[in-house]
mmCIF file of C-alpha atoms and ligand atoms in Angstrom:
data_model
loop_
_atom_site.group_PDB
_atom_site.id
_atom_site.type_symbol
_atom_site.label_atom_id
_atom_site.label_comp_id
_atom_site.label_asym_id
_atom_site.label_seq_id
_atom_site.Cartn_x
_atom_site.Cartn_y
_atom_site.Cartn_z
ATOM 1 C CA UNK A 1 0.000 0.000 0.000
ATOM 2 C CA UNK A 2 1.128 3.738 -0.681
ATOM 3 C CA UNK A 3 -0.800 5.614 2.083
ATOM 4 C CA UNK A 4 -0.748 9.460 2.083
ATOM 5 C CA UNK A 5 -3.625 9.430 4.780
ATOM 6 C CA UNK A 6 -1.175 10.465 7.525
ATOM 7 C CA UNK A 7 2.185 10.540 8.566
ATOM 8 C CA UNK A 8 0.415 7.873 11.516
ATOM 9 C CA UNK A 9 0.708 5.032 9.316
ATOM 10 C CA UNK A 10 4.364 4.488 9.320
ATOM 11 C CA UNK A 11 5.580 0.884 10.097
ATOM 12 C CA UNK A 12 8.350 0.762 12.399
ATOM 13 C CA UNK A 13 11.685 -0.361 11.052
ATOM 14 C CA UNK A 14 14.023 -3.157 11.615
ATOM 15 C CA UNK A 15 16.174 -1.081 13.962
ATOM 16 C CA UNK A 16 12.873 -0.278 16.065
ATOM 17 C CA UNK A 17 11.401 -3.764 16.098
ATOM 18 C CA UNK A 18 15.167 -4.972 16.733
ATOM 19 C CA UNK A 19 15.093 -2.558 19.590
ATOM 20 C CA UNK A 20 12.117 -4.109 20.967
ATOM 21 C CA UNK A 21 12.971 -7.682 21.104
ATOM 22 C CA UNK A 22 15.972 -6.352 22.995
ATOM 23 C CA UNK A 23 14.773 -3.875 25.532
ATOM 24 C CA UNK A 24 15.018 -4.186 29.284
ATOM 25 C CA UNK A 25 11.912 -4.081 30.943
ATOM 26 C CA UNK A 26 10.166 -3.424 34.175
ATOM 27 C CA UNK A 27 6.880 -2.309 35.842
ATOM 28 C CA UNK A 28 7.100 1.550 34.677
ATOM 29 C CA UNK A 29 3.781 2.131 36.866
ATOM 30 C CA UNK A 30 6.888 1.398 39.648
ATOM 31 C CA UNK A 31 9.414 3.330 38.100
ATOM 32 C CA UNK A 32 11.038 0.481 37.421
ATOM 33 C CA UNK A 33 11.111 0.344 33.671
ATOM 34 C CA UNK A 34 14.859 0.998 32.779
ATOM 35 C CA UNK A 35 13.915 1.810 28.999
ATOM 36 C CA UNK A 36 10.895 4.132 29.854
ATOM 37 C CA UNK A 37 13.362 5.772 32.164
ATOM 38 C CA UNK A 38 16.011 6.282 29.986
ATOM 39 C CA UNK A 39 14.014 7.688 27.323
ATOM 40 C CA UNK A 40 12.245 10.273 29.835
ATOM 41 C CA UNK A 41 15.613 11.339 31.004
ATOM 42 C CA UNK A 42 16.917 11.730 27.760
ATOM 43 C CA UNK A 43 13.716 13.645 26.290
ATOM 44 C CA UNK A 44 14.179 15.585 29.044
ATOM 45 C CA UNK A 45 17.687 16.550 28.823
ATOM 46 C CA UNK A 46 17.316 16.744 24.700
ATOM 47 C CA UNK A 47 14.831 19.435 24.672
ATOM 48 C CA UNK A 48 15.486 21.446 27.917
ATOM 49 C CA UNK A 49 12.993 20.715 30.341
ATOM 50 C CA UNK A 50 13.024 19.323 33.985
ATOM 51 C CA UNK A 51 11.481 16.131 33.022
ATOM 52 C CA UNK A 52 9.338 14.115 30.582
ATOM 53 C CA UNK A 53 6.762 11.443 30.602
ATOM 54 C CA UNK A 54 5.933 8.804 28.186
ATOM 55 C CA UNK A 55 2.488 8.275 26.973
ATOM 56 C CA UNK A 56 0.418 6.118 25.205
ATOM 57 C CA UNK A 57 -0.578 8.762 22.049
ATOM 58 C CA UNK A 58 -0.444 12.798 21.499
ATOM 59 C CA UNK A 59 -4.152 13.372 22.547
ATOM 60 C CA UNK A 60 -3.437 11.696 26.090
ATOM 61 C CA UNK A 61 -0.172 13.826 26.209
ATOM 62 C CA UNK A 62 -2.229 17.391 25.471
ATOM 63 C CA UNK A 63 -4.598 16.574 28.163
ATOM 64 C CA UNK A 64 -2.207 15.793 30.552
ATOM 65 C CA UNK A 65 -0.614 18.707 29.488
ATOM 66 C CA UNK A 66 -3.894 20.881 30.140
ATOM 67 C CA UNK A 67 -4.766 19.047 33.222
ATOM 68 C CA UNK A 68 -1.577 19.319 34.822
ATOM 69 C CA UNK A 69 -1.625 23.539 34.423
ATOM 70 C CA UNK A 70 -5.455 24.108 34.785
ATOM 71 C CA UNK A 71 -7.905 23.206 37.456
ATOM 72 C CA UNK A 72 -11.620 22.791 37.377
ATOM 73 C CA UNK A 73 -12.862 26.009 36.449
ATOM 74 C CA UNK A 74 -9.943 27.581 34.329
ATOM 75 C CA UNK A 75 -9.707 27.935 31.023
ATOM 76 C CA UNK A 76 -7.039 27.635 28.065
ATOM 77 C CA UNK A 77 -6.509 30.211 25.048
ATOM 78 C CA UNK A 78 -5.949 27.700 22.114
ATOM 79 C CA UNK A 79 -6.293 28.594 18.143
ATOM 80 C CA UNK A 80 -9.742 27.201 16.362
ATOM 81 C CA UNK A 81 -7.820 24.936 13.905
ATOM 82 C CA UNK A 82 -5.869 23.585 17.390
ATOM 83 C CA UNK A 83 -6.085 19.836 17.508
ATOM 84 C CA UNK A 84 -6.462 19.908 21.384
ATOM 85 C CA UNK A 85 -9.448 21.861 20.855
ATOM 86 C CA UNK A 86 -10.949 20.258 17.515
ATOM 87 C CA UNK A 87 -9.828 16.654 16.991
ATOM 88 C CA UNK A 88 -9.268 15.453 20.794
ATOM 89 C CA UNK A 89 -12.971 14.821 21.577
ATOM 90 C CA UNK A 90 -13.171 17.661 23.668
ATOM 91 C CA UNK A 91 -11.319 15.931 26.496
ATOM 92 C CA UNK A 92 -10.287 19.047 28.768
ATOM 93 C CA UNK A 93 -13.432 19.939 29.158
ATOM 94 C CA UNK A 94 -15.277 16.263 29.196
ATOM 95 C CA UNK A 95 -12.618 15.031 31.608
ATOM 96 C CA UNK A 96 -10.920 18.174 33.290
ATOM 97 C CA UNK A 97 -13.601 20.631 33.451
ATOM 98 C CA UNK A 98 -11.431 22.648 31.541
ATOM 99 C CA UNK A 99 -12.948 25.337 29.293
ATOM 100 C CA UNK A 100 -11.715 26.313 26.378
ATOM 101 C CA UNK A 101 -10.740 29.399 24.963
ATOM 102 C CA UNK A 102 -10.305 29.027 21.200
ATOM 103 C CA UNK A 103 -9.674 32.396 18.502
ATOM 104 C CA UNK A 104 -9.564 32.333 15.109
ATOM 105 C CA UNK A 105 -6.088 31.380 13.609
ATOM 106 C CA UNK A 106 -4.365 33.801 11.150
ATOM 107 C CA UNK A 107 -4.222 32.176 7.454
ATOM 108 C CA UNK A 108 -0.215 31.512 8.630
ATOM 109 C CA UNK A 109 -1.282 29.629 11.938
ATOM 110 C CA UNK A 110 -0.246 31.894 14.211
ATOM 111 C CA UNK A 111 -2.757 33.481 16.747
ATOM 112 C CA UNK A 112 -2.650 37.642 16.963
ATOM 113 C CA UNK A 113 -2.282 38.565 20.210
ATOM 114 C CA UNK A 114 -4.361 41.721 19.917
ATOM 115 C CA UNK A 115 -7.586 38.899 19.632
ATOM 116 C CA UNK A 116 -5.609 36.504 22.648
ATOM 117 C CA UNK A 117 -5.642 40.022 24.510
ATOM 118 C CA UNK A 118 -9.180 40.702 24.430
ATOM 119 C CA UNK A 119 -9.933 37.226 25.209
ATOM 120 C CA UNK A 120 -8.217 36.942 28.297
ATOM 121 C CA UNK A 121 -10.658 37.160 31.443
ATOM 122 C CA UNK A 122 -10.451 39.956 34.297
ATOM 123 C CA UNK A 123 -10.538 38.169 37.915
ATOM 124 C CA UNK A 124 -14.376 38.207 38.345
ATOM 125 C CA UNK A 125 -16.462 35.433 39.471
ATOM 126 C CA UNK A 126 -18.769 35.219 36.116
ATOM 127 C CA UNK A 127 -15.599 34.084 34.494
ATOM 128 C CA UNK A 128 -13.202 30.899 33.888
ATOM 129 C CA UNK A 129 -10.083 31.844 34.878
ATOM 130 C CA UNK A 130 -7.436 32.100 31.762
ATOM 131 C CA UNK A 131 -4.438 30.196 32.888
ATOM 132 C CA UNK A 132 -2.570 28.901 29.423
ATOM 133 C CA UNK A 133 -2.068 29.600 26.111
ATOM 134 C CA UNK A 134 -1.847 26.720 23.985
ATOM 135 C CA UNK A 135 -0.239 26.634 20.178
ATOM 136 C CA UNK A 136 0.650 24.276 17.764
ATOM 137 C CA UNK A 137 3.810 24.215 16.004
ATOM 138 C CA UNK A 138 3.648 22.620 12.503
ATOM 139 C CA UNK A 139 -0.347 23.402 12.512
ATOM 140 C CA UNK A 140 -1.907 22.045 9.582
ATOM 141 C CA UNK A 141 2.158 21.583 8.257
ATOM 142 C CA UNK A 142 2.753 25.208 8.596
ATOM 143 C CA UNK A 143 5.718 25.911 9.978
ATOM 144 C CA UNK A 144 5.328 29.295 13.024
ATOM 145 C CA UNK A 145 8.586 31.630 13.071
ATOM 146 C CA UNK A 146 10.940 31.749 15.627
ATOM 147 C CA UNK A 147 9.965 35.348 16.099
ATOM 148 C CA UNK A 148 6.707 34.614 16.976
ATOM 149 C CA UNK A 149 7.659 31.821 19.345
ATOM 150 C CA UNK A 150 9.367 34.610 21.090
ATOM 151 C CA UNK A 151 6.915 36.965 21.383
ATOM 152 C CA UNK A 152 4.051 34.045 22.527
ATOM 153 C CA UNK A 153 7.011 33.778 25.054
ATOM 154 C CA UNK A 154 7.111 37.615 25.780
ATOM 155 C CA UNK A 155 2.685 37.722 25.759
ATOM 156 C CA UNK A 156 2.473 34.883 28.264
ATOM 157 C CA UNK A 157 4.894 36.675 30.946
ATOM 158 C CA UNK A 158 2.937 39.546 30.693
ATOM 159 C CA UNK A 159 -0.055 38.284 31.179
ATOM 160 C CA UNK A 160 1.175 35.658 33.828
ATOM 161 C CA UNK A 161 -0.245 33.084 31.787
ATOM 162 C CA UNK A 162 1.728 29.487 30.992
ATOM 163 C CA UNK A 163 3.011 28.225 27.511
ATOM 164 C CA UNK A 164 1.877 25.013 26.193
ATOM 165 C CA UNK A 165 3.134 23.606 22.605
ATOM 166 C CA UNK A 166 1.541 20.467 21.068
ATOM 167 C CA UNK A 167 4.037 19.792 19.330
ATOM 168 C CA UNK A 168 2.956 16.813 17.541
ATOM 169 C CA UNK A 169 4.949 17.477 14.519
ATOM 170 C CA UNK A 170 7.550 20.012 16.155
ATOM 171 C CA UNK A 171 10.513 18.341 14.436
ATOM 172 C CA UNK A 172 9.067 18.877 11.132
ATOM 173 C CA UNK A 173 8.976 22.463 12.038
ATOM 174 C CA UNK A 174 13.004 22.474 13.444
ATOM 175 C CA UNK A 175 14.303 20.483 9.998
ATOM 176 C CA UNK A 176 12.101 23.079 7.882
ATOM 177 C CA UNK A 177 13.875 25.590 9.770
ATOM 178 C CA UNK A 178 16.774 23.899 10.161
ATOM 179 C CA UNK A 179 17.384 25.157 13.602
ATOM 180 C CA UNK A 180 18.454 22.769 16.479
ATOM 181 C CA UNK A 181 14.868 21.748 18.089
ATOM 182 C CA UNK A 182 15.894 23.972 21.301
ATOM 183 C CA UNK A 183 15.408 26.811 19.375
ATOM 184 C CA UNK A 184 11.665 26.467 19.050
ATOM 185 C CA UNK A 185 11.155 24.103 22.772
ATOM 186 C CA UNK A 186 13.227 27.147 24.962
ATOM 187 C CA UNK A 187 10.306 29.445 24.973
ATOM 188 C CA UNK A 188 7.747 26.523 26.411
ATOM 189 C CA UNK A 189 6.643 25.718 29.730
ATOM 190 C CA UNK A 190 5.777 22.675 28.602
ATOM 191 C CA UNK A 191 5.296 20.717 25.063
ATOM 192 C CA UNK A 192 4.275 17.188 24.089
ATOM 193 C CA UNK A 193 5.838 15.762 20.934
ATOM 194 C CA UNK A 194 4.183 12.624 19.054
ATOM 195 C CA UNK A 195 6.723 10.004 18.463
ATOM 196 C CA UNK A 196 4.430 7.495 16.177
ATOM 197 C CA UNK A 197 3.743 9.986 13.236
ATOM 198 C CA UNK A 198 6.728 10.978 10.572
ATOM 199 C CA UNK A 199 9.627 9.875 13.464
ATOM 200 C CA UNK A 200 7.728 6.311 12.742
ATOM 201 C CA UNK A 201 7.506 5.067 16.076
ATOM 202 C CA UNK A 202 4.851 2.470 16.104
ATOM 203 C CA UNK A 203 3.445 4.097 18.973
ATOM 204 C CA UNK A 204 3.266 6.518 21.989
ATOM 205 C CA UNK A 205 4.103 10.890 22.631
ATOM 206 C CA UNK A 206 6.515 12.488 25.145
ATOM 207 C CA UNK A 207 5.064 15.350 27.625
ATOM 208 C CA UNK A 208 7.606 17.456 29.042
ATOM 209 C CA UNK A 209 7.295 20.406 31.357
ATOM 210 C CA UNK A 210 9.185 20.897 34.927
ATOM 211 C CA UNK A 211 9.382 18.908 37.311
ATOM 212 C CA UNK A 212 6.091 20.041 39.591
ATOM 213 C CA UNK A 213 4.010 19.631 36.243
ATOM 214 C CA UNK A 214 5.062 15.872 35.162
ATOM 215 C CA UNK A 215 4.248 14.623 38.969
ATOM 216 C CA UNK A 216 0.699 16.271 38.503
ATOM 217 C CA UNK A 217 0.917 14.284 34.693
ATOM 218 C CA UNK A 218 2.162 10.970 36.019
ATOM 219 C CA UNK A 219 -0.828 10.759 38.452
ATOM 220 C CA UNK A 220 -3.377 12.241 36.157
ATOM 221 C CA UNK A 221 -2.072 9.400 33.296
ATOM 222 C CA UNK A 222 -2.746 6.838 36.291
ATOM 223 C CA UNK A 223 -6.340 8.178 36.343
ATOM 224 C CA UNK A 224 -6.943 8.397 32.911
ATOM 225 C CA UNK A 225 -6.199 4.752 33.038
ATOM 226 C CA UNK A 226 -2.619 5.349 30.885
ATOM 227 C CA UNK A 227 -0.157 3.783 33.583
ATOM 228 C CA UNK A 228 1.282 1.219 31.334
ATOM 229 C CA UNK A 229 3.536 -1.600 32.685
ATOM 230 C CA UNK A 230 6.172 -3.103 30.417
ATOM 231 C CA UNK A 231 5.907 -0.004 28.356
ATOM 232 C CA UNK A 232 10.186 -0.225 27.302
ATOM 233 C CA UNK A 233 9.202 -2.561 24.439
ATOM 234 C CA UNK A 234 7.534 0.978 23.265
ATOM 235 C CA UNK A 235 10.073 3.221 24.487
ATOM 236 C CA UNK A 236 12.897 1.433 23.250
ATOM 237 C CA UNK A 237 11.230 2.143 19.876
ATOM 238 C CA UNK A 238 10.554 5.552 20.547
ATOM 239 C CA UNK A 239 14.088 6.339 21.654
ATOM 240 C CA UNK A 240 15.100 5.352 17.839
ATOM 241 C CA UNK A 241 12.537 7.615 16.474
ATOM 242 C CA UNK A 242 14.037 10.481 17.902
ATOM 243 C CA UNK A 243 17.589 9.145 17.416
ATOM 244 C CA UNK A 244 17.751 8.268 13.810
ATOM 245 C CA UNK A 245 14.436 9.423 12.242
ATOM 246 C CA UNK A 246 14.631 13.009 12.674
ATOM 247 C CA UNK A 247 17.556 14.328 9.779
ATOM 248 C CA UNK A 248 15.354 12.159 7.245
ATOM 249 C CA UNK A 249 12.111 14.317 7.628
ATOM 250 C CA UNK A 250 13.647 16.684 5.071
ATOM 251 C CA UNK A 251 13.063 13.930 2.418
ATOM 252 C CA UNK A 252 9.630 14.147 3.493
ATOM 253 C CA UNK A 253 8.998 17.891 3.367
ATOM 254 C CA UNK A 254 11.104 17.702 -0.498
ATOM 255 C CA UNK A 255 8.969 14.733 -1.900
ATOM 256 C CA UNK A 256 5.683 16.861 -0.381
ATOM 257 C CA UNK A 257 7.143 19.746 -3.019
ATOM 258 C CA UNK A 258 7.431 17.220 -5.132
ATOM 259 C CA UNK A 259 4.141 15.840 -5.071
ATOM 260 C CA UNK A 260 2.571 19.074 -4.650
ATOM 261 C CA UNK A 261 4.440 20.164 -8.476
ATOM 262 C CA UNK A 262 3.481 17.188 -10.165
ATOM 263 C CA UNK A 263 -0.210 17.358 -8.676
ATOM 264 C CA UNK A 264 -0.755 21.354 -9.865
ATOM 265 C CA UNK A 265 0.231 19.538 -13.056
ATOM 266 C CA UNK A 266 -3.522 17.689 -13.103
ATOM 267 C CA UNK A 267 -6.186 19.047 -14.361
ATOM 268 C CA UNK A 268 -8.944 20.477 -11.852
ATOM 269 C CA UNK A 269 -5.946 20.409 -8.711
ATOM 270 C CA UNK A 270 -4.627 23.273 -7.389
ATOM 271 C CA UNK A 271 -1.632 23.444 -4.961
ATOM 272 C CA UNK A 272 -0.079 26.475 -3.445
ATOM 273 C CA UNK A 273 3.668 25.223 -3.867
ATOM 274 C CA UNK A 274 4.898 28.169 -1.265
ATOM 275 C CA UNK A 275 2.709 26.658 1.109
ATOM 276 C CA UNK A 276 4.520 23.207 1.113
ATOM 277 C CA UNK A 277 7.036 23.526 3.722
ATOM 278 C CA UNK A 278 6.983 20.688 5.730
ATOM 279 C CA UNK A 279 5.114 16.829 4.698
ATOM 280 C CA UNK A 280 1.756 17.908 4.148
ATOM 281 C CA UNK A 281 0.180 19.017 1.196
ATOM 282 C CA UNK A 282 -3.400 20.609 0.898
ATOM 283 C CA UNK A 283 -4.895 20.756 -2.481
ATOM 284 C CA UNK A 284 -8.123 22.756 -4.195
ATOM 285 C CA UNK A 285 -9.594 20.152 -6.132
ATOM 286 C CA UNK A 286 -12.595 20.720 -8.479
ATOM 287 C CA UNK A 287 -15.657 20.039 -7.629
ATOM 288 C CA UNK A 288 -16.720 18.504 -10.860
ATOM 289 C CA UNK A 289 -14.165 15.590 -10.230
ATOM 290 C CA UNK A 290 -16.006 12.877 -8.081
ATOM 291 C CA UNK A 291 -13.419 12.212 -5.166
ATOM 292 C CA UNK A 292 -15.149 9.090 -3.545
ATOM 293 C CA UNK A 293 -14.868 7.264 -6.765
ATOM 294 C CA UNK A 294 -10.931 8.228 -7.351
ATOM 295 C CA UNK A 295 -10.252 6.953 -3.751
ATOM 296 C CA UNK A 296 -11.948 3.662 -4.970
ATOM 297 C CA UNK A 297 -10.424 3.298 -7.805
ATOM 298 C CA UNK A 298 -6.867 4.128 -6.700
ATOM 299 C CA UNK A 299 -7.767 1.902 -3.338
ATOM 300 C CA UNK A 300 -7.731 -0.981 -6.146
ATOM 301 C CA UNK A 301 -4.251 0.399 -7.586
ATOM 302 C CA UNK A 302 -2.805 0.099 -3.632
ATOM 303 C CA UNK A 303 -2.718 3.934 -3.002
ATOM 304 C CA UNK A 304 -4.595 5.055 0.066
ATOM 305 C CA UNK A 305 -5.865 8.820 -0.309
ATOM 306 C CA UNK A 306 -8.620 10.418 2.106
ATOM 307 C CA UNK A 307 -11.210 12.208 0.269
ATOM 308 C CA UNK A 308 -11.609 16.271 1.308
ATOM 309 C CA UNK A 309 -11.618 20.054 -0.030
ATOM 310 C CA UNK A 310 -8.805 20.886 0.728
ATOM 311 C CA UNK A 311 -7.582 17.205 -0.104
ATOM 312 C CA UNK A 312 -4.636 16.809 2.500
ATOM 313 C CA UNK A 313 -2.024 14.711 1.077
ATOM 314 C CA UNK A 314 0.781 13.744 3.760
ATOM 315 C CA UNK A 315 4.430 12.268 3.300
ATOM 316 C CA UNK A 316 6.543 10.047 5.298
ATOM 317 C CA UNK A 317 9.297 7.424 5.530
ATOM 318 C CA UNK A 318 7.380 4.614 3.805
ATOM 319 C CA UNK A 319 6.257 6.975 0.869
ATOM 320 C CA UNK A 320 9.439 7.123 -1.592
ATOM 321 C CA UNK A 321 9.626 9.316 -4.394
ATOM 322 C CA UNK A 322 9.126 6.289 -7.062
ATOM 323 C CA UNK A 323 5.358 6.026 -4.786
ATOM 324 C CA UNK A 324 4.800 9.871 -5.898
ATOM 325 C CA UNK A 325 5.494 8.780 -9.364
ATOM 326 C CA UNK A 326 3.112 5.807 -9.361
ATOM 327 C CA UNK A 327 0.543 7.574 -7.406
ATOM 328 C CA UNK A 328 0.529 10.712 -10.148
ATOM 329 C CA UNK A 329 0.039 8.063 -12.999
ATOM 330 C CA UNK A 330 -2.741 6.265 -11.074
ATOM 331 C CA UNK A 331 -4.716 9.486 -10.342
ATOM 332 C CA UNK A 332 -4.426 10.960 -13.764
ATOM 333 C CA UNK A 333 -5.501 7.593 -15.442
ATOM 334 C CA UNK A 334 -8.456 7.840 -12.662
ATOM 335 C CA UNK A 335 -9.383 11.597 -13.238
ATOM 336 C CA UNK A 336 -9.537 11.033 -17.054
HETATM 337 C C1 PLP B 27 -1.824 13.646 15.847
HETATM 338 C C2 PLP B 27 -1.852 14.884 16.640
HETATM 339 C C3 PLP B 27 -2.166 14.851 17.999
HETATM 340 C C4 PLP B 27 -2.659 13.609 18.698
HETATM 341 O O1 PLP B 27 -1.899 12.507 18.584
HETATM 342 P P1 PLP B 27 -2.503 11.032 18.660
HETATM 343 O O2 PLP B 27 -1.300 10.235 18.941
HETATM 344 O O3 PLP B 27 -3.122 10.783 17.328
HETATM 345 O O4 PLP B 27 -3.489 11.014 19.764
HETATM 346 C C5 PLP B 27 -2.097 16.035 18.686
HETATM 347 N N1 PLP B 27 -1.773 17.187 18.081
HETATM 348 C C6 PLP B 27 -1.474 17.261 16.777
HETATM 349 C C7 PLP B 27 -1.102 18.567 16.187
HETATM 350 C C8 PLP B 27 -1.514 16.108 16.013
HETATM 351 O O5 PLP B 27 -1.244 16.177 14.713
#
């Protein structure tokens, strides 16, 4: 199969599974997972925070995230396109009472902090109290600047609010930018990074924060029924994702461009090439062409493509650029 669904559907390699068979495990509920450990200390360490945690996926991390700086009651500034706010089920508020705050994101992905301003609430009863602003850094593949990073940084102090950065995809973002990953993590109070998308981990997200925050995770993952016990067979995994899968995401974001030229070059799809910074492409597809029949029909040709206008087309390490090439063919054959 040739899947540009998602960057999700990576298989692990033969370094990861290796990995596995080999780790050294223990109950990590105890503390007493060696591999678990080693991978929170160096997650930690790597990206400049007190301490990390290992979780089972990126929507449990976010939550922790948001439970961990917000009580019952408070609220979070977060961007309407944010996944924590859109694709997570609403779990802040379903499970931490939680409100959110969300404002419209600029067409770059950034949130102006004129509108984050205005939305902050004065200390007054009728009110959830604002205690976090939350961005996403790719968001929708869109890389934010380093500039604004610094003045979210610069907002939040003066506001007395906290940081929070899913960053799902934030490597993408530091090897489009090609800027050590520090660079972007420095300004955070706390981030969660998924290790099962385009680092091809078969599974499980880091969060980090200080050390006060990831005690108040740790026993909110316990809660949430996400203590795991042998987890180093995961770990061990993850550890290679973010060891030896992160220089290769720039063939990702290149064979995106790639794709996204040779797709402009079909009739009735549009790409905005500039736009294609990272592994995700978003194309303007006519609405004359029927979609659900071209995803059957290439389904039967082995290429997995999800339907949608803007159709989001995403790279990874098991798409190659001979699978761009094959795809291309297969779609134009199925548009004519
Ligand atoms: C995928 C994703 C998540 C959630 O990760 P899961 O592991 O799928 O739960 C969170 N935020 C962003 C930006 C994502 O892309």
């Amino acid at each position: 199969m040739i899947d540009f669904r998602s960057d999700t559907v990576t298989q692990p390699s033969l370094a990861m599974r290796k990995a596995i068979s080999e780790a050294m495990v223990g109950d990590d509920v105890y503390g007493d997972d060696p591999t678990v450990n080693e991978l929170e200390l160096w997650a930690a360490e790597r990206h400049g925070f007190e301490a990390a945690m290992f979780c089972s996926s990126g929507t449990q991390a976010n939550l922790l995230a948001l439970m961990s700086h917000c009580e019952r009651g408070d609220e979070y500034l977060c961007g309407q396109q944010a996944h924590n706010y859109q694709f997570e089920g609403g779990g802040a508020a379903v499970l931490g009472s939680i409100q959110p705050q969300p404002i419209e994101n600029e067409k770059d992905g950034t949130l102006c902090f004129k509108k984050l301003a205005a939305a902050i609430k004065p200390d007054d009863p009728h009110f959830a109290r604002t205690k976090l602003l939350s961005i996403e850094n790719t968001i929708n593949g869109k890389v934010l600047p380093l500039a604004y990073l610094q003045k979210a940084r610069g907002f939040v102090d003066q506001h007395d609010l906290k940081l929070h950065l899913d960053g799902a995809r934030v490597y993408n973002a530091s090897v489009a930018l090609d800027v050590d990953i520090t660079e972007i993590t420095q300004h955070f109070d706390s981030m969660t990074i998924c290790l099962s998308k385009g680092l091809g981990a078969p599974i499980g997200s880091l969060v980090l924060g200080d050390s006060t925050l990831i005690r108040k995770a740790r026993r909110w993952r316990k809660v949430l029924g996400g203590g795991m016990r042998q987890a180093g067979i995961l770990a061990a995994a993850g550890k290679i994702a973010l060891t030896e899968n992160v220089d290769r995401l720039r063939h990702d974001h290149a064979n995106a461009k790639y794709l996204a030229q040779k797709l402009t070059n079909i009739e009735g799809f549009n790409v905005n090439i500039e736009h294609v910074t990272t592994n995700m492409l978003f194309a303007n597809v006519d609405s004359a062409i029927d979609q659900l029949q071209i995803v059957k029909e290439l389904k039967g040709e082995e290429i997995l493509i999800s339907a949608g206008n803007p159709m989001r087309l995403v790279t990874h390490l098991d798409i190659s650029r001979d699978d761009i090439d094959v795809f291309i063919a297969a779609l134009k054959k199925a548009v004519e």
